[in-house]
């Protein structure tokens, strides 16, 4: 055997025994396992293990006779197979490494998003990338645009929990209806949206101001964790209200209004996160 042939096969990820067996079959085939061992110098104690591995990898083929006979994959097919496999490996490696790099960079940044359409687009992409769970707070007026994307990931097994401001009915999601959508809209000067995807990324902002709508998107754990927990705690409150509404409202007023007023700030006890238009003199 020519040593350079074995070296070339080793560069194609053949072991020494596999390379010797393959070249032997190229020189003469079909051969039995015993004959391959005899002609190649591969020990009989190893030859069938070697040949079985090559069959599974597709480097050689075996007959189903009482005495199995082996033939090699033709060289041009072997090379084409290796090229396809290498290309797949490189493509997967490139995609994975780029995603890892982007993920690492995104985990350290907070991105500002301006305008209604840009916020909608970012949220749609977040929904499409969900694998396990989506938590969302949204007004009924803004929810319909996300129905198709949410329904699609729900069909793929993603759990969806929504705190809805207004009468929202998405049959594929668990909906918690908040009772004070109009009052809250009046207090803060707009409709917010909060999205948490798989506890790894969040989008949060005001969605009702058209081109002046503003949101932030981040994978930074220092923000993902508390924002996700805020949504979860709102769900806790909804669950508690369902069970103990009468007792809680007796203590804190309708829809817990006394608690809201206690921690409000601003004119008339309201906290405006969106600047109000200046009054004309």
PDB file of C-alpha atoms in Angstrom:
ATOM      1  CA  UNK A   1       0.000   0.000   0.000  1.00  0.00           C
ATOM      2  CA  UNK A   2       1.168   3.535  -0.718  1.00  0.00           C
ATOM      3  CA  UNK A   3       1.661   5.429   2.561  1.00  0.00           C
ATOM      4  CA  UNK A   4       0.338   8.682   1.050  1.00  0.00           C
ATOM      5  CA  UNK A   5      -3.047   7.026   0.334  1.00  0.00           C
ATOM      6  CA  UNK A   6      -3.417   6.098   4.006  1.00  0.00           C
ATOM      7  CA  UNK A   7      -2.452   9.630   5.032  1.00  0.00           C
ATOM      8  CA  UNK A   8      -5.084  11.087   2.707  1.00  0.00           C
ATOM      9  CA  UNK A   9      -7.735   8.807   4.200  1.00  0.00           C
ATOM     10  CA  UNK A  10      -6.664   9.746   7.711  1.00  0.00           C
ATOM     11  CA  UNK A  11      -7.216  13.389   6.717  1.00  0.00           C
ATOM     12  CA  UNK A  12     -10.763  12.313   5.831  1.00  0.00           C
ATOM     13  CA  UNK A  13     -11.226  11.053   9.427  1.00  0.00           C
ATOM     14  CA  UNK A  14     -10.474   7.392   8.751  1.00  0.00           C
ATOM     15  CA  UNK A  15      -8.624   5.538  11.480  1.00  0.00           C
ATOM     16  CA  UNK A  16      -5.538   3.575  10.434  1.00  0.00           C
ATOM     17  CA  UNK A  17      -7.459   0.280  10.426  1.00  0.00           C
ATOM     18  CA  UNK A  18     -10.380   1.849   8.496  1.00  0.00           C
ATOM     19  CA  UNK A  19      -8.010   3.289   5.900  1.00  0.00           C
ATOM     20  CA  UNK A  20      -6.315  -0.067   5.387  1.00  0.00           C
ATOM     21  CA  UNK A  21      -9.661  -1.853   5.064  1.00  0.00           C
ATOM     22  CA  UNK A  22     -11.033   0.705   2.586  1.00  0.00           C
ATOM     23  CA  UNK A  23      -7.944   0.599   0.338  1.00  0.00           C
ATOM     24  CA  UNK A  24      -8.010  -3.219   0.418  1.00  0.00           C
ATOM     25  CA  UNK A  25     -11.644  -3.188  -0.755  1.00  0.00           C
ATOM     26  CA  UNK A  26     -10.783  -0.690  -3.506  1.00  0.00           C
ATOM     27  CA  UNK A  27      -8.092  -3.067  -4.766  1.00  0.00           C
ATOM     28  CA  UNK A  28     -10.344  -6.130  -4.720  1.00  0.00           C
ATOM     29  CA  UNK A  29     -14.022  -6.611  -3.812  1.00  0.00           C
ATOM     30  CA  UNK A  30     -16.386  -7.960  -2.773  1.00  0.00           C
ATOM     31  CA  UNK A  31     -14.501  -9.567   0.083  1.00  0.00           C
ATOM     32  CA  UNK A  32     -15.501 -11.303   3.299  1.00  0.00           C
ATOM     33  CA  UNK A  33     -14.413  -9.878   6.617  1.00  0.00           C
ATOM     34  CA  UNK A  34     -11.829 -12.613   6.907  1.00  0.00           C
ATOM     35  CA  UNK A  35     -10.389 -11.761   3.481  1.00  0.00           C
ATOM     36  CA  UNK A  36     -10.279  -8.033   4.316  1.00  0.00           C
ATOM     37  CA  UNK A  37      -8.336  -8.852   7.483  1.00  0.00           C
ATOM     38  CA  UNK A  38      -5.973 -11.155   5.633  1.00  0.00           C
ATOM     39  CA  UNK A  39      -5.244  -8.688   2.799  1.00  0.00           C
ATOM     40  CA  UNK A  40      -5.102  -5.481   4.882  1.00  0.00           C
ATOM     41  CA  UNK A  41      -3.217  -6.555   7.955  1.00  0.00           C
ATOM     42  CA  UNK A  42      -6.034  -5.454  10.275  1.00  0.00           C
ATOM     43  CA  UNK A  43      -6.207  -8.002  13.132  1.00  0.00           C
ATOM     44  CA  UNK A  44      -9.087 -10.493  12.892  1.00  0.00           C
ATOM     45  CA  UNK A  45     -10.068  -9.550  16.447  1.00  0.00           C
ATOM     46  CA  UNK A  46     -10.734  -6.000  15.232  1.00  0.00           C
ATOM     47  CA  UNK A  47     -11.864  -6.350  11.615  1.00  0.00           C
ATOM     48  CA  UNK A  48     -15.612  -6.837  12.141  1.00  0.00           C
ATOM     49  CA  UNK A  49     -15.825  -3.919  14.569  1.00  0.00           C
ATOM     50  CA  UNK A  50     -13.953  -1.776  12.039  1.00  0.00           C
ATOM     51  CA  UNK A  51     -16.149  -2.880   9.111  1.00  0.00           C
ATOM     52  CA  UNK A  52     -19.376  -2.385  11.093  1.00  0.00           C
ATOM     53  CA  UNK A  53     -18.409   1.197  11.921  1.00  0.00           C
ATOM     54  CA  UNK A  54     -17.641   1.907   8.272  1.00  0.00           C
ATOM     55  CA  UNK A  55     -20.980   0.438   7.193  1.00  0.00           C
ATOM     56  CA  UNK A  56     -22.846   2.654   9.669  1.00  0.00           C
ATOM     57  CA  UNK A  57     -20.956   5.703   8.400  1.00  0.00           C
ATOM     58  CA  UNK A  58     -21.686   4.820   4.782  1.00  0.00           C
ATOM     59  CA  UNK A  59     -18.053   4.301   3.700  1.00  0.00           C
ATOM     60  CA  UNK A  60     -18.658   0.710   2.614  1.00  0.00           C
ATOM     61  CA  UNK A  61     -21.666  -1.518   1.907  1.00  0.00           C
ATOM     62  CA  UNK A  62     -22.360  -5.080   3.037  1.00  0.00           C
ATOM     63  CA  UNK A  63     -24.439  -7.878   1.492  1.00  0.00           C
ATOM     64  CA  UNK A  64     -27.041  -9.877   3.415  1.00  0.00           C
ATOM     65  CA  UNK A  65     -25.603 -13.269   2.403  1.00  0.00           C
ATOM     66  CA  UNK A  66     -24.869 -16.031   4.922  1.00  0.00           C
ATOM     67  CA  UNK A  67     -21.265 -14.912   4.643  1.00  0.00           C
ATOM     68  CA  UNK A  68     -21.451 -11.101   4.457  1.00  0.00           C
ATOM     69  CA  UNK A  69     -19.420  -9.558   1.646  1.00  0.00           C
ATOM     70  CA  UNK A  70     -18.128  -5.996   1.682  1.00  0.00           C
ATOM     71  CA  UNK A  71     -17.675  -3.468  -1.132  1.00  0.00           C
ATOM     72  CA  UNK A  72     -16.349   0.110  -0.884  1.00  0.00           C
ATOM     73  CA  UNK A  73     -18.288   3.247  -1.665  1.00  0.00           C
ATOM     74  CA  UNK A  74     -16.777   4.499  -4.950  1.00  0.00           C
ATOM     75  CA  UNK A  75     -14.164   7.230  -4.319  1.00  0.00           C
ATOM     76  CA  UNK A  76     -16.122   9.987  -6.068  1.00  0.00           C
ATOM     77  CA  UNK A  77     -19.184   9.202  -3.928  1.00  0.00           C
ATOM     78  CA  UNK A  78     -17.054   9.033  -0.775  1.00  0.00           C
ATOM     79  CA  UNK A  79     -15.556  12.465  -1.476  1.00  0.00           C
ATOM     80  CA  UNK A  80     -18.975  13.960  -2.310  1.00  0.00           C
ATOM     81  CA  UNK A  81     -20.380  12.518   0.932  1.00  0.00           C
ATOM     82  CA  UNK A  82     -17.521  13.982   2.962  1.00  0.00           C
ATOM     83  CA  UNK A  83     -17.982  17.389   1.278  1.00  0.00           C
ATOM     84  CA  UNK A  84     -21.695  17.444   2.095  1.00  0.00           C
ATOM     85  CA  UNK A  85     -21.047  16.468   5.685  1.00  0.00           C
ATOM     86  CA  UNK A  86     -18.279  19.041   6.088  1.00  0.00           C
ATOM     87  CA  UNK A  87     -20.484  21.768   4.597  1.00  0.00           C
ATOM     88  CA  UNK A  88     -23.287  20.889   7.013  1.00  0.00           C
ATOM     89  CA  UNK A  89     -20.864  21.012   9.937  1.00  0.00           C
ATOM     90  CA  UNK A  90     -19.491  24.392   8.857  1.00  0.00           C
ATOM     91  CA  UNK A  91     -22.994  25.821   8.327  1.00  0.00           C
ATOM     92  CA  UNK A  92     -24.174  24.656  11.746  1.00  0.00           C
ATOM     93  CA  UNK A  93     -20.967  25.910  13.360  1.00  0.00           C
ATOM     94  CA  UNK A  94     -21.271  29.326  11.712  1.00  0.00           C
ATOM     95  CA  UNK A  95     -24.929  29.745  12.686  1.00  0.00           C
ATOM     96  CA  UNK A  96     -24.347  28.557  16.247  1.00  0.00           C
ATOM     97  CA  UNK A  97     -21.279  30.718  16.815  1.00  0.00           C
ATOM     98  CA  UNK A  98     -22.965  33.799  15.339  1.00  0.00           C
ATOM     99  CA  UNK A  99     -26.010  33.256  17.545  1.00  0.00           C
ATOM    100  CA  UNK A 100     -23.755  32.773  20.559  1.00  0.00           C
ATOM    101  CA  UNK A 101     -21.879  35.964  19.776  1.00  0.00           C
ATOM    102  CA  UNK A 102     -25.098  37.928  19.239  1.00  0.00           C
ATOM    103  CA  UNK A 103     -26.571  36.474  22.411  1.00  0.00           C
ATOM    104  CA  UNK A 104     -23.481  37.355  24.428  1.00  0.00           C
ATOM    105  CA  UNK A 105     -23.499  40.909  23.094  1.00  0.00           C
ATOM    106  CA  UNK A 106     -27.243  41.339  23.621  1.00  0.00           C
ATOM    107  CA  UNK A 107     -27.023  40.145  27.213  1.00  0.00           C
ATOM    108  CA  UNK A 108     -24.985  43.237  28.030  1.00  0.00           C
ATOM    109  CA  UNK A 109     -27.054  45.824  26.162  1.00  0.00           C
ATOM    110  CA  UNK A 110     -30.386  47.610  26.463  1.00  0.00           C
ATOM    111  CA  UNK A 111     -31.772  48.597  23.068  1.00  0.00           C
ATOM    112  CA  UNK A 112     -34.108  51.549  22.581  1.00  0.00           C
ATOM    113  CA  UNK A 113     -36.931  51.069  20.074  1.00  0.00           C
ATOM    114  CA  UNK A 114     -38.809  54.051  18.651  1.00  0.00           C
ATOM    115  CA  UNK A 115     -42.159  54.013  16.883  1.00  0.00           C
ATOM    116  CA  UNK A 116     -45.176  51.742  16.899  1.00  0.00           C
ATOM    117  CA  UNK A 117     -44.168  49.594  13.898  1.00  0.00           C
ATOM    118  CA  UNK A 118     -40.632  48.985  15.178  1.00  0.00           C
ATOM    119  CA  UNK A 119     -41.930  47.885  18.577  1.00  0.00           C
ATOM    120  CA  UNK A 120     -44.490  45.571  16.966  1.00  0.00           C
ATOM    121  CA  UNK A 121     -41.772  44.018  14.786  1.00  0.00           C
ATOM    122  CA  UNK A 122     -39.430  43.392  17.741  1.00  0.00           C
ATOM    123  CA  UNK A 123     -42.208  41.761  19.762  1.00  0.00           C
ATOM    124  CA  UNK A 124     -43.208  39.571  16.808  1.00  0.00           C
ATOM    125  CA  UNK A 125     -39.617  38.328  16.508  1.00  0.00           C
ATOM    126  CA  UNK A 126     -39.474  37.623  20.236  1.00  0.00           C
ATOM    127  CA  UNK A 127     -42.695  35.601  20.065  1.00  0.00           C
ATOM    128  CA  UNK A 128     -41.484  33.569  17.078  1.00  0.00           C
ATOM    129  CA  UNK A 129     -38.297  32.651  18.963  1.00  0.00           C
ATOM    130  CA  UNK A 130     -40.099  31.366  22.060  1.00  0.00           C
ATOM    131  CA  UNK A 131     -39.451  27.745  23.043  1.00  0.00           C
ATOM    132  CA  UNK A 132     -41.084  27.335  26.456  1.00  0.00           C
ATOM    133  CA  UNK A 133     -43.136  30.222  27.865  1.00  0.00           C
ATOM    134  CA  UNK A 134     -44.427  33.682  27.016  1.00  0.00           C
ATOM    135  CA  UNK A 135     -45.583  36.143  29.669  1.00  0.00           C
ATOM    136  CA  UNK A 136     -47.340  39.244  28.397  1.00  0.00           C
ATOM    137  CA  UNK A 137     -49.198  42.320  29.584  1.00  0.00           C
ATOM    138  CA  UNK A 138     -51.184  44.053  26.865  1.00  0.00           C
ATOM    139  CA  UNK A 139     -54.253  46.145  26.153  1.00  0.00           C
ATOM    140  CA  UNK A 140     -57.072  44.637  24.092  1.00  0.00           C
ATOM    141  CA  UNK A 141     -56.606  47.398  21.495  1.00  0.00           C
ATOM    142  CA  UNK A 142     -53.068  46.230  20.744  1.00  0.00           C
ATOM    143  CA  UNK A 143     -53.393  42.465  21.095  1.00  0.00           C
ATOM    144  CA  UNK A 144     -54.959  41.372  17.807  1.00  0.00           C
ATOM    145  CA  UNK A 145     -51.825  42.078  15.751  1.00  0.00           C
ATOM    146  CA  UNK A 146     -50.015  39.348  17.721  1.00  0.00           C
ATOM    147  CA  UNK A 147     -52.755  36.700  17.522  1.00  0.00           C
ATOM    148  CA  UNK A 148     -51.318  34.684  14.609  1.00  0.00           C
ATOM    149  CA  UNK A 149     -47.762  34.563  15.997  1.00  0.00           C
ATOM    150  CA  UNK A 150     -48.954  33.651  19.496  1.00  0.00           C
ATOM    151  CA  UNK A 151     -51.285  30.964  18.197  1.00  0.00           C
ATOM    152  CA  UNK A 152     -48.486  29.445  16.101  1.00  0.00           C
ATOM    153  CA  UNK A 153     -46.053  29.070  19.005  1.00  0.00           C
ATOM    154  CA  UNK A 154     -48.895  27.784  21.206  1.00  0.00           C
ATOM    155  CA  UNK A 155     -49.396  24.972  18.671  1.00  0.00           C
ATOM    156  CA  UNK A 156     -45.679  24.213  19.044  1.00  0.00           C
ATOM    157  CA  UNK A 157     -46.087  23.719  22.804  1.00  0.00           C
ATOM    158  CA  UNK A 158     -45.220  27.173  24.155  1.00  0.00           C
ATOM    159  CA  UNK A 159     -47.241  28.169  27.232  1.00  0.00           C
ATOM    160  CA  UNK A 160     -48.782  31.644  26.997  1.00  0.00           C
ATOM    161  CA  UNK A 161     -49.980  33.720  29.965  1.00  0.00           C
ATOM    162  CA  UNK A 162     -51.471  37.154  29.325  1.00  0.00           C
ATOM    163  CA  UNK A 163     -52.527  39.888  31.724  1.00  0.00           C
ATOM    164  CA  UNK A 164     -55.122  41.622  29.540  1.00  0.00           C
ATOM    165  CA  UNK A 165     -56.426  45.145  29.950  1.00  0.00           C
ATOM    166  CA  UNK A 166     -59.866  44.863  28.385  1.00  0.00           C
ATOM    167  CA  UNK A 167     -61.972  41.912  27.286  1.00  0.00           C
ATOM    168  CA  UNK A 168     -59.469  39.751  25.411  1.00  0.00           C
ATOM    169  CA  UNK A 169     -60.297  36.230  24.240  1.00  0.00           C
ATOM    170  CA  UNK A 170     -57.369  34.158  22.941  1.00  0.00           C
ATOM    171  CA  UNK A 171     -58.477  30.538  23.347  1.00  0.00           C
ATOM    172  CA  UNK A 172     -54.896  29.252  23.037  1.00  0.00           C
ATOM    173  CA  UNK A 173     -53.655  31.308  26.017  1.00  0.00           C
ATOM    174  CA  UNK A 174     -54.348  31.632  29.737  1.00  0.00           C
ATOM    175  CA  UNK A 175     -55.873  35.090  30.118  1.00  0.00           C
ATOM    176  CA  UNK A 176     -56.056  37.163  33.307  1.00  0.00           C
ATOM    177  CA  UNK A 177     -58.423  40.114  32.850  1.00  0.00           C
ATOM    178  CA  UNK A 178     -57.424  43.297  34.634  1.00  0.00           C
ATOM    179  CA  UNK A 179     -60.404  45.322  35.812  1.00  0.00           C
ATOM    180  CA  UNK A 180     -58.973  48.846  35.601  1.00  0.00           C
ATOM    181  CA  UNK A 181     -57.798  49.322  32.024  1.00  0.00           C
ATOM    182  CA  UNK A 182     -59.520  52.688  31.508  1.00  0.00           C
ATOM    183  CA  UNK A 183     -58.388  54.082  34.856  1.00  0.00           C
ATOM    184  CA  UNK A 184     -54.790  52.973  34.320  1.00  0.00           C
ATOM    185  CA  UNK A 185     -54.703  54.367  30.781  1.00  0.00           C
ATOM    186  CA  UNK A 186     -55.881  57.695  32.152  1.00  0.00           C
ATOM    187  CA  UNK A 187     -53.310  57.653  34.941  1.00  0.00           C
ATOM    188  CA  UNK A 188     -50.214  56.876  32.891  1.00  0.00           C
ATOM    189  CA  UNK A 189     -51.192  58.651  29.688  1.00  0.00           C
ATOM    190  CA  UNK A 190     -50.923  55.624  27.390  1.00  0.00           C
ATOM    191  CA  UNK A 191     -51.106  51.859  26.969  1.00  0.00           C
ATOM    192  CA  UNK A 192     -48.053  49.835  27.921  1.00  0.00           C
ATOM    193  CA  UNK A 193     -46.923  46.460  26.661  1.00  0.00           C
ATOM    194  CA  UNK A 194     -44.596  44.045  28.460  1.00  0.00           C
ATOM    195  CA  UNK A 195     -43.282  40.796  26.983  1.00  0.00           C
ATOM    196  CA  UNK A 196     -41.063  38.163  28.598  1.00  0.00           C
ATOM    197  CA  UNK A 197     -39.843  35.260  26.436  1.00  0.00           C
ATOM    198  CA  UNK A 198     -38.470  32.129  28.093  1.00  0.00           C
ATOM    199  CA  UNK A 199     -37.172  34.227  31.017  1.00  0.00           C
ATOM    200  CA  UNK A 200     -34.314  35.330  28.741  1.00  0.00           C
ATOM    201  CA  UNK A 201     -35.449  38.486  26.963  1.00  0.00           C
ATOM    202  CA  UNK A 202     -37.975  41.247  27.589  1.00  0.00           C
ATOM    203  CA  UNK A 203     -39.594  44.083  25.691  1.00  0.00           C
ATOM    204  CA  UNK A 204     -41.336  46.809  27.689  1.00  0.00           C
ATOM    205  CA  UNK A 205     -42.727  50.179  26.741  1.00  0.00           C
ATOM    206  CA  UNK A 206     -45.593  52.464  25.768  1.00  0.00           C
ATOM    207  CA  UNK A 207     -47.316  51.342  22.572  1.00  0.00           C
ATOM    208  CA  UNK A 208     -50.144  53.851  22.099  1.00  0.00           C
ATOM    209  CA  UNK A 209     -48.341  57.010  20.936  1.00  0.00           C
ATOM    210  CA  UNK A 210     -47.795  56.202  17.250  1.00  0.00           C
ATOM    211  CA  UNK A 211     -44.390  57.427  16.065  1.00  0.00           C
ATOM    212  CA  UNK A 212     -43.671  58.645  19.601  1.00  0.00           C
ATOM    213  CA  UNK A 213     -44.116  55.176  21.099  1.00  0.00           C
ATOM    214  CA  UNK A 214     -41.039  54.030  22.983  1.00  0.00           C
ATOM    215  CA  UNK A 215     -39.867  50.652  24.259  1.00  0.00           C
ATOM    216  CA  UNK A 216     -36.740  48.907  25.481  1.00  0.00           C
ATOM    217  CA  UNK A 217     -35.555  45.444  24.493  1.00  0.00           C
ATOM    218  CA  UNK A 218     -32.893  43.561  26.449  1.00  0.00           C
ATOM    219  CA  UNK A 219     -31.485  40.187  27.400  1.00  0.00           C
ATOM    220  CA  UNK A 220     -29.617  41.693  30.346  1.00  0.00           C
ATOM    221  CA  UNK A 221     -30.358  39.443  33.365  1.00  0.00           C
ATOM    222  CA  UNK A 222     -30.444  42.470  35.631  1.00  0.00           C
ATOM    223  CA  UNK A 223     -33.606  43.638  33.845  1.00  0.00           C
ATOM    224  CA  UNK A 224     -35.038  40.377  32.492  1.00  0.00           C
ATOM    225  CA  UNK A 225     -35.426  38.925  35.983  1.00  0.00           C
ATOM    226  CA  UNK A 226     -37.283  41.805  37.697  1.00  0.00           C
ATOM    227  CA  UNK A 227     -39.522  42.585  34.691  1.00  0.00           C
ATOM    228  CA  UNK A 228     -40.473  38.915  34.344  1.00  0.00           C
ATOM    229  CA  UNK A 229     -41.189  38.738  38.066  1.00  0.00           C
ATOM    230  CA  UNK A 230     -43.407  41.841  37.841  1.00  0.00           C
ATOM    231  CA  UNK A 231     -45.622  40.054  35.305  1.00  0.00           C
ATOM    232  CA  UNK A 232     -45.682  36.919  37.451  1.00  0.00           C
ATOM    233  CA  UNK A 233     -46.648  38.957  40.523  1.00  0.00           C
ATOM    234  CA  UNK A 234     -49.486  40.587  38.566  1.00  0.00           C
ATOM    235  CA  UNK A 235     -50.691  37.067  37.786  1.00  0.00           C
ATOM    236  CA  UNK A 236     -50.475  36.241  41.502  1.00  0.00           C
ATOM    237  CA  UNK A 237     -52.662  39.268  42.267  1.00  0.00           C
ATOM    238  CA  UNK A 238     -55.208  38.248  39.631  1.00  0.00           C
ATOM    239  CA  UNK A 239     -55.399  34.732  41.093  1.00  0.00           C
ATOM    240  CA  UNK A 240     -55.825  36.132  44.606  1.00  0.00           C
ATOM    241  CA  UNK A 241     -58.515  38.565  43.424  1.00  0.00           C
ATOM    242  CA  UNK A 242     -60.469  35.740  41.814  1.00  0.00           C
ATOM    243  CA  UNK A 243     -60.529  33.878  45.117  1.00  0.00           C
ATOM    244  CA  UNK A 244     -60.881  36.716  47.675  1.00  0.00           C
ATOM    245  CA  UNK A 245     -62.298  39.739  45.828  1.00  0.00           C
ATOM    246  CA  UNK A 246     -65.009  40.527  48.371  1.00  0.00           C
ATOM    247  CA  UNK A 247     -62.651  40.538  51.349  1.00  0.00           C
ATOM    248  CA  UNK A 248     -59.915  42.499  49.559  1.00  0.00           C
ATOM    249  CA  UNK A 249     -62.253  45.173  48.189  1.00  0.00           C
ATOM    250  CA  UNK A 250     -63.804  45.589  51.635  1.00  0.00           C
ATOM    251  CA  UNK A 251     -60.326  46.461  52.892  1.00  0.00           C
ATOM    252  CA  UNK A 252     -58.772  48.310  49.932  1.00  0.00           C
ATOM    253  CA  UNK A 253     -61.753  49.580  47.916  1.00  0.00           C
ATOM    254  CA  UNK A 254     -63.105  48.590  44.486  1.00  0.00           C
ATOM    255  CA  UNK A 255     -60.320  47.062  42.387  1.00  0.00           C
ATOM    256  CA  UNK A 256     -57.910  47.899  45.231  1.00  0.00           C
ATOM    257  CA  UNK A 257     -58.138  51.598  44.389  1.00  0.00           C
ATOM    258  CA  UNK A 258     -56.964  52.674  47.862  1.00  0.00           C
ATOM    259  CA  UNK A 259     -53.678  50.839  47.319  1.00  0.00           C
ATOM    260  CA  UNK A 260     -53.214  52.491  43.916  1.00  0.00           C
ATOM    261  CA  UNK A 261     -53.879  55.925  45.375  1.00  0.00           C
ATOM    262  CA  UNK A 262     -51.548  55.268  48.295  1.00  0.00           C
ATOM    263  CA  UNK A 263     -48.554  54.841  45.995  1.00  0.00           C
ATOM    264  CA  UNK A 264     -49.545  57.246  43.219  1.00  0.00           C
ATOM    265  CA  UNK A 265     -47.593  60.421  42.568  1.00  0.00           C
ATOM    266  CA  UNK A 266     -48.400  63.533  40.598  1.00  0.00           C
ATOM    267  CA  UNK A 267     -51.292  65.933  40.036  1.00  0.00           C
ATOM    268  CA  UNK A 268     -54.490  64.776  41.717  1.00  0.00           C
ATOM    269  CA  UNK A 269     -52.671  61.717  43.056  1.00  0.00           C
ATOM    270  CA  UNK A 270     -51.906  60.275  39.612  1.00  0.00           C
ATOM    271  CA  UNK A 271     -48.520  59.310  38.226  1.00  0.00           C
ATOM    272  CA  UNK A 272     -47.929  60.302  34.593  1.00  0.00           C
ATOM    273  CA  UNK A 273     -45.117  58.360  32.903  1.00  0.00           C
ATOM    274  CA  UNK A 274     -45.871  60.031  29.572  1.00  0.00           C
ATOM    275  CA  UNK A 275     -45.545  63.850  29.734  1.00  0.00           C
ATOM    276  CA  UNK A 276     -48.892  65.609  29.504  1.00  0.00           C
ATOM    277  CA  UNK A 277     -49.330  68.386  26.928  1.00  0.00           C
ATOM    278  CA  UNK A 278     -48.696  71.811  28.364  1.00  0.00           C
ATOM    279  CA  UNK A 279     -51.776  73.853  29.137  1.00  0.00           C
ATOM    280  CA  UNK A 280     -52.180  76.992  27.065  1.00  0.00           C
ATOM    281  CA  UNK A 281     -52.168  80.256  29.025  1.00  0.00           C
TER     282      UNK A 281
END
